[in-house]
Amino acid sequence: MSANHGNTPAAWTAVSVAMLGFVVGAVGLMLEPVNWVVFWVGVALGVGSFVLFLVMAKLGFHE
């Protein structure tokens, strides 16, 4: 493992966006009735965090 494993701007940004996605998705599930649009926005944020990480890594923010 590298010395900066997980301590890069790309990793922190991806984890922050993924956490936001989980919170948004959870809120969508807790609403009465369940708001599926909000839930799927949370899922999209979670998937988008992985794409964001890959882009930032290619730009050199994961070194």
PDB file of N, CA and C in Angstrom:
ATOM      1  N   MET A   1       0.831  -1.184   0.000  1.00  0.00           N
ATOM      2  CA  MET A   1       0.000   0.000   0.000  1.00  0.00           C
ATOM      3  C   MET A   1       0.871   1.240   0.000  1.00  0.00           C
ATOM      4  N   SER A   2       0.356   2.272  -0.613  1.00  0.00           N
ATOM      5  CA  SER A   2       1.115   3.516  -0.632  1.00  0.00           C
ATOM      6  C   SER A   2       1.034   4.213   0.728  1.00  0.00           C
ATOM      7  N   ALA A   3       1.958   5.125   0.946  1.00  0.00           N
ATOM      8  CA  ALA A   3       2.018   5.831   2.225  1.00  0.00           C
ATOM      9  C   ALA A   3       0.818   6.743   2.425  1.00  0.00           C
ATOM     10  N   ASN A   4       0.195   7.198   1.342  1.00  0.00           N
ATOM     11  CA  ASN A   4      -0.928   8.125   1.477  1.00  0.00           C
ATOM     12  C   ASN A   4      -2.261   7.433   1.196  1.00  0.00           C
ATOM     13  N   HIS A   5      -2.350   6.137   1.459  1.00  0.00           N
ATOM     14  CA  HIS A   5      -3.553   5.363   1.169  1.00  0.00           C
ATOM     15  C   HIS A   5      -4.779   5.993   1.846  1.00  0.00           C
ATOM     16  N   GLY A   6      -5.695   6.498   1.042  1.00  0.00           N
ATOM     17  CA  GLY A   6      -6.924   7.085   1.562  1.00  0.00           C
ATOM     18  C   GLY A   6      -6.803   8.521   2.011  1.00  0.00           C
ATOM     19  N   ASN A   7      -5.631   9.090   1.953  1.00  0.00           N
ATOM     20  CA  ASN A   7      -5.436  10.468   2.407  1.00  0.00           C
ATOM     21  C   ASN A   7      -5.154  11.396   1.239  1.00  0.00           C
ATOM     22  N   THR A   8      -5.988  11.314   0.222  1.00  0.00           N
ATOM     23  CA  THR A   8      -5.824  12.159  -0.950  1.00  0.00           C
ATOM     24  C   THR A   8      -7.112  12.942  -1.180  1.00  0.00           C
ATOM     25  N   PRO A   9      -7.023  14.062  -1.890  1.00  0.00           N
ATOM     26  CA  PRO A   9      -8.245  14.825  -2.179  1.00  0.00           C
ATOM     27  C   PRO A   9      -9.284  14.005  -2.939  1.00  0.00           C
ATOM     28  N   ALA A  10      -8.847  13.136  -3.835  1.00  0.00           N
ATOM     29  CA  ALA A  10      -9.800  12.323  -4.592  1.00  0.00           C
ATOM     30  C   ALA A  10     -10.556  11.369  -3.670  1.00  0.00           C
ATOM     31  N   ALA A  11      -9.849  10.744  -2.743  1.00  0.00           N
ATOM     32  CA  ALA A  11     -10.493   9.809  -1.831  1.00  0.00           C
ATOM     33  C   ALA A  11     -11.452  10.526  -0.882  1.00  0.00           C
ATOM     34  N   TRP A  12     -11.021  11.634  -0.322  1.00  0.00           N
ATOM     35  CA  TRP A  12     -11.881  12.379   0.600  1.00  0.00           C
ATOM     36  C   TRP A  12     -13.132  12.894  -0.103  1.00  0.00           C
ATOM     37  N   THR A  13     -12.980  13.381  -1.315  1.00  0.00           N
ATOM     38  CA  THR A  13     -14.129  13.896  -2.060  1.00  0.00           C
ATOM     39  C   THR A  13     -15.105  12.777  -2.385  1.00  0.00           C
ATOM     40  N   ALA A  14     -14.588  11.641  -2.842  1.00  0.00           N
ATOM     41  CA  ALA A  14     -15.453  10.513  -3.187  1.00  0.00           C
ATOM     42  C   ALA A  14     -16.214  10.003  -1.964  1.00  0.00           C
ATOM     43  N   VAL A  15     -15.540   9.888  -0.849  1.00  0.00           N
ATOM     44  CA  VAL A  15     -16.207   9.405   0.365  1.00  0.00           C
ATOM     45  C   VAL A  15     -17.249  10.408   0.846  1.00  0.00           C
ATOM     46  N   SER A  16     -16.957  11.696   0.744  1.00  0.00           N
ATOM     47  CA  SER A  16     -17.918  12.719   1.163  1.00  0.00           C
ATOM     48  C   SER A  16     -19.177  12.694   0.304  1.00  0.00           C
ATOM     49  N   VAL A  17     -19.006  12.577  -0.996  1.00  0.00           N
ATOM     50  CA  VAL A  17     -20.165  12.534  -1.897  1.00  0.00           C
ATOM     51  C   VAL A  17     -20.947  11.236  -1.688  1.00  0.00           C
ATOM     52  N   ALA A  18     -20.251  10.117  -1.479  1.00  0.00           N
ATOM     53  CA  ALA A  18     -20.936   8.851  -1.222  1.00  0.00           C
ATOM     54  C   ALA A  18     -21.737   8.922   0.077  1.00  0.00           C
ATOM     55  N   MET A  19     -21.162   9.536   1.107  1.00  0.00           N
ATOM     56  CA  MET A  19     -21.882   9.691   2.372  1.00  0.00           C
ATOM     57  C   MET A  19     -23.137  10.538   2.184  1.00  0.00           C
ATOM     58  N   LEU A  20     -23.014  11.616   1.425  1.00  0.00           N
ATOM     59  CA  LEU A  20     -24.177  12.445   1.115  1.00  0.00           C
ATOM     60  C   LEU A  20     -25.239  11.616   0.396  1.00  0.00           C
ATOM     61  N   GLY A  21     -24.815  10.764  -0.538  1.00  0.00           N
ATOM     62  CA  GLY A  21     -25.755   9.907  -1.248  1.00  0.00           C
ATOM     63  C   GLY A  21     -26.492   8.960  -0.324  1.00  0.00           C
ATOM     64  N   PHE A  22     -25.772   8.361   0.635  1.00  0.00           N
ATOM     65  CA  PHE A  22     -26.419   7.468   1.594  1.00  0.00           C
ATOM     66  C   PHE A  22     -27.423   8.222   2.466  1.00  0.00           C
ATOM     67  N   VAL A  23     -27.077   9.428   2.871  1.00  0.00           N
ATOM     68  CA  VAL A  23     -27.991  10.215   3.709  1.00  0.00           C
ATOM     69  C   VAL A  23     -29.240  10.589   2.920  1.00  0.00           C
ATOM     70  N   VAL A  24     -29.063  11.060   1.692  1.00  0.00           N
ATOM     71  CA  VAL A  24     -30.211  11.437   0.858  1.00  0.00           C
ATOM     72  C   VAL A  24     -31.097  10.222   0.608  1.00  0.00           C
ATOM     73  N   GLY A  25     -30.492   9.081   0.273  1.00  0.00           N
ATOM     74  CA  GLY A  25     -31.274   7.868   0.045  1.00  0.00           C
ATOM     75  C   GLY A  25     -32.032   7.427   1.288  1.00  0.00           C
ATOM     76  N   ALA A  26     -31.398   7.526   2.438  1.00  0.00           N
ATOM     77  CA  ALA A  26     -32.054   7.138   3.688  1.00  0.00           C
ATOM     78  C   ALA A  26     -33.224   8.061   4.007  1.00  0.00           C
ATOM     79  N   VAL A  27     -33.050   9.343   3.769  1.00  0.00           N
ATOM     80  CA  VAL A  27     -34.148  10.292   4.005  1.00  0.00           C
ATOM     81  C   VAL A  27     -35.320   9.969   3.089  1.00  0.00           C
ATOM     82  N   GLY A  28     -35.015   9.644   1.824  1.00  0.00           N
ATOM     83  CA  GLY A  28     -36.079   9.280   0.893  1.00  0.00           C
ATOM     84  C   GLY A  28     -36.859   8.061   1.347  1.00  0.00           C
ATOM     85  N   LEU A  29     -36.174   7.095   1.970  1.00  0.00           N
ATOM     86  CA  LEU A  29     -36.854   5.898   2.463  1.00  0.00           C
ATOM     87  C   LEU A  29     -37.647   6.152   3.739  1.00  0.00           C
ATOM     88  N   MET A  30     -37.236   7.147   4.522  1.00  0.00           N
ATOM     89  CA  MET A  30     -37.920   7.409   5.789  1.00  0.00           C
ATOM     90  C   MET A  30     -39.143   8.290   5.635  1.00  0.00           C
ATOM     91  N   LEU A  31     -39.282   8.953   4.489  1.00  0.00           N
ATOM     92  CA  LEU A  31     -40.455   9.806   4.291  1.00  0.00           C
ATOM     93  C   LEU A  31     -41.711   8.951   4.183  1.00  0.00           C
ATOM     94  N   GLU A  32     -42.819   9.547   4.536  1.00  0.00           N
ATOM     95  CA  GLU A  32     -44.086   8.825   4.484  1.00  0.00           C
ATOM     96  C   GLU A  32     -45.023   9.532   3.531  1.00  0.00           C
ATOM     97  N   PRO A  33     -45.422   8.998   2.415  1.00  0.00           N
ATOM     98  CA  PRO A  33     -44.994   7.717   1.871  1.00  0.00           C
ATOM     99  C   PRO A  33     -43.556   7.796   1.358  1.00  0.00           C
ATOM    100  N   VAL A  34     -42.968   6.642   1.094  1.00  0.00           N
ATOM    101  CA  VAL A  34     -41.574   6.586   0.630  1.00  0.00           C
ATOM    102  C   VAL A  34     -41.449   7.393  -0.657  1.00  0.00           C
ATOM    103  N   ASN A  35     -40.476   8.294  -0.678  1.00  0.00           N
ATOM    104  CA  ASN A  35     -40.240   9.119  -1.859  1.00  0.00           C
ATOM    105  C   ASN A  35     -39.145   8.462  -2.688  1.00  0.00           C
ATOM    106  N   TRP A  36     -39.556   7.755  -3.733  1.00  0.00           N
ATOM    107  CA  TRP A  36     -38.605   6.997  -4.543  1.00  0.00           C
ATOM    108  C   TRP A  36     -37.701   7.891  -5.361  1.00  0.00           C
ATOM    109  N   VAL A  37     -38.168   9.074  -5.718  1.00  0.00           N
ATOM    110  CA  VAL A  37     -37.314   9.999  -6.486  1.00  0.00           C
ATOM    111  C   VAL A  37     -36.120  10.416  -5.639  1.00  0.00           C
ATOM    112  N   VAL A  38     -36.352  10.788  -4.394  1.00  0.00           N
ATOM    113  CA  VAL A  38     -35.262  11.185  -3.498  1.00  0.00           C
ATOM    114  C   VAL A  38     -34.327  10.004  -3.263  1.00  0.00           C
ATOM    115  N   PHE A  39     -34.888   8.811  -3.096  1.00  0.00           N
ATOM    116  CA  PHE A  39     -34.059   7.619  -2.916  1.00  0.00           C
ATOM    117  C   PHE A  39     -33.135   7.409  -4.109  1.00  0.00           C
ATOM    118  N   TRP A  40     -33.664   7.494  -5.316  1.00  0.00           N
ATOM    119  CA  TRP A  40     -32.845   7.245  -6.507  1.00  0.00           C
ATOM    120  C   TRP A  40     -31.848   8.361  -6.752  1.00  0.00           C
ATOM    121  N   VAL A  41     -32.144   9.573  -6.305  1.00  0.00           N
ATOM    122  CA  VAL A  41     -31.138  10.642  -6.352  1.00  0.00           C
ATOM    123  C   VAL A  41     -29.969  10.273  -5.448  1.00  0.00           C
ATOM    124  N   GLY A  42     -30.252   9.718  -4.283  1.00  0.00           N
ATOM    125  CA  GLY A  42     -29.198   9.259  -3.384  1.00  0.00           C
ATOM    126  C   GLY A  42     -28.365   8.147  -4.000  1.00  0.00           C
ATOM    127  N   VAL A  43     -29.020   7.225  -4.686  1.00  0.00           N
ATOM    128  CA  VAL A  43     -28.295   6.148  -5.364  1.00  0.00           C
ATOM    129  C   VAL A  43     -27.393   6.726  -6.453  1.00  0.00           C
ATOM    130  N   ALA A  44     -27.918   7.690  -7.209  1.00  0.00           N
ATOM    131  CA  ALA A  44     -27.130   8.327  -8.267  1.00  0.00           C
ATOM    132  C   ALA A  44     -25.913   9.047  -7.688  1.00  0.00           C
ATOM    133  N   LEU A  45     -26.071   9.676  -6.540  1.00  0.00           N
ATOM    134  CA  LEU A  45     -24.932  10.322  -5.889  1.00  0.00           C
ATOM    135  C   LEU A  45     -23.880   9.292  -5.486  1.00  0.00           C
ATOM    136  N   GLY A  46     -24.325   8.150  -4.996  1.00  0.00           N
ATOM    137  CA  GLY A  46     -23.387   7.096  -4.616  1.00  0.00           C
ATOM    138  C   GLY A  46     -22.599   6.583  -5.808  1.00  0.00           C
ATOM    139  N   VAL A  47     -23.274   6.344  -6.908  1.00  0.00           N
ATOM    140  CA  VAL A  47     -22.592   5.883  -8.119  1.00  0.00           C
ATOM    141  C   VAL A  47     -21.712   6.999  -8.685  1.00  0.00           C
ATOM    142  N   GLY A  48     -22.230   8.221  -8.630  1.00  0.00           N
ATOM    143  CA  GLY A  48     -21.466   9.361  -9.130  1.00  0.00           C
ATOM    144  C   GLY A  48     -20.189   9.605  -8.353  1.00  0.00           C
ATOM    145  N   SER A  49     -20.167   9.220  -7.085  1.00  0.00           N
ATOM    146  CA  SER A  49     -18.953   9.416  -6.297  1.00  0.00           C
ATOM    147  C   SER A  49     -17.811   8.550  -6.833  1.00  0.00           C
ATOM    148  N   PHE A  50     -18.139   7.356  -7.314  1.00  0.00           N
ATOM    149  CA  PHE A  50     -17.110   6.493  -7.896  1.00  0.00           C
ATOM    150  C   PHE A  50     -16.571   7.092  -9.193  1.00  0.00           C
ATOM    151  N   VAL A  51     -17.472   7.606 -10.011  1.00  0.00           N
ATOM    152  CA  VAL A  51     -17.052   8.258 -11.262  1.00  0.00           C
ATOM    153  C   VAL A  51     -16.203   9.490 -10.946  1.00  0.00           C
ATOM    154  N   LEU A  52     -16.627  10.272  -9.965  1.00  0.00           N
ATOM    155  CA  LEU A  52     -15.877  11.454  -9.552  1.00  0.00           C
ATOM    156  C   LEU A  52     -14.476  11.075  -9.078  1.00  0.00           C
ATOM    157  N   PHE A  53     -14.374   9.989  -8.318  1.00  0.00           N
ATOM    158  CA  PHE A  53     -13.067   9.522  -7.869  1.00  0.00           C
ATOM    159  C   PHE A  53     -12.170   9.173  -9.051  1.00  0.00           C
ATOM    160  N   LEU A  54     -12.715   8.449 -10.023  1.00  0.00           N
ATOM    161  CA  LEU A  54     -11.909   8.070 -11.183  1.00  0.00           C
ATOM    162  C   LEU A  54     -11.422   9.289 -11.957  1.00  0.00           C
ATOM    163  N   VAL A  55     -12.284  10.277 -12.130  1.00  0.00           N
ATOM    164  CA  VAL A  55     -11.897  11.495 -12.846  1.00  0.00           C
ATOM    165  C   VAL A  55     -10.813  12.243 -12.080  1.00  0.00           C
ATOM    166  N   MET A  56     -11.005  12.394 -10.770  1.00  0.00           N
ATOM    167  CA  MET A  56     -10.012  13.111  -9.972  1.00  0.00           C
ATOM    168  C   MET A  56      -8.684  12.357  -9.926  1.00  0.00           C
ATOM    169  N   ALA A  57      -8.734  11.028  -9.921  1.00  0.00           N
ATOM    170  CA  ALA A  57      -7.506  10.239  -9.932  1.00  0.00           C
ATOM    171  C   ALA A  57      -6.754  10.441 -11.247  1.00  0.00           C
ATOM    172  N   LYS A  58      -7.481  10.477 -12.349  1.00  0.00           N
ATOM    173  CA  LYS A  58      -6.840  10.712 -13.648  1.00  0.00           C
ATOM    174  C   LYS A  58      -6.243  12.116 -13.738  1.00  0.00           C
ATOM    175  N   LEU A  59      -6.824  13.074 -13.022  1.00  0.00           N
ATOM    176  CA  LEU A  59      -6.312  14.440 -13.002  1.00  0.00           C
ATOM    177  C   LEU A  59      -5.123  14.599 -12.061  1.00  0.00           C
ATOM    178  N   GLY A  60      -4.767  13.562 -11.335  1.00  0.00           N
ATOM    179  CA  GLY A  60      -3.590  13.601 -10.491  1.00  0.00           C
ATOM    180  C   GLY A  60      -3.844  13.923  -9.032  1.00  0.00           C
ATOM    181  N   PHE A  61      -5.092  13.851  -8.588  1.00  0.00           N
ATOM    182  CA  PHE A  61      -5.417  14.157  -7.197  1.00  0.00           C
ATOM    183  C   PHE A  61      -5.389  12.924  -6.300  1.00  0.00           C
ATOM    184  N   HIS A  62      -4.888  11.801  -6.825  1.00  0.00           N
ATOM    185  CA  HIS A  62      -4.819  10.578  -6.032  1.00  0.00           C
ATOM    186  C   HIS A  62      -3.391  10.024  -6.089  1.00  0.00           C
ATOM    187  N   GLU A  63      -2.445  10.856  -5.752  1.00  0.00           N
ATOM    188  CA  GLU A  63      -1.046  10.437  -5.793  1.00  0.00           C
ATOM    189  C   GLU A  63      -0.410  10.559  -4.428  1.00  0.00           C
TER     190      GLU A  63
END
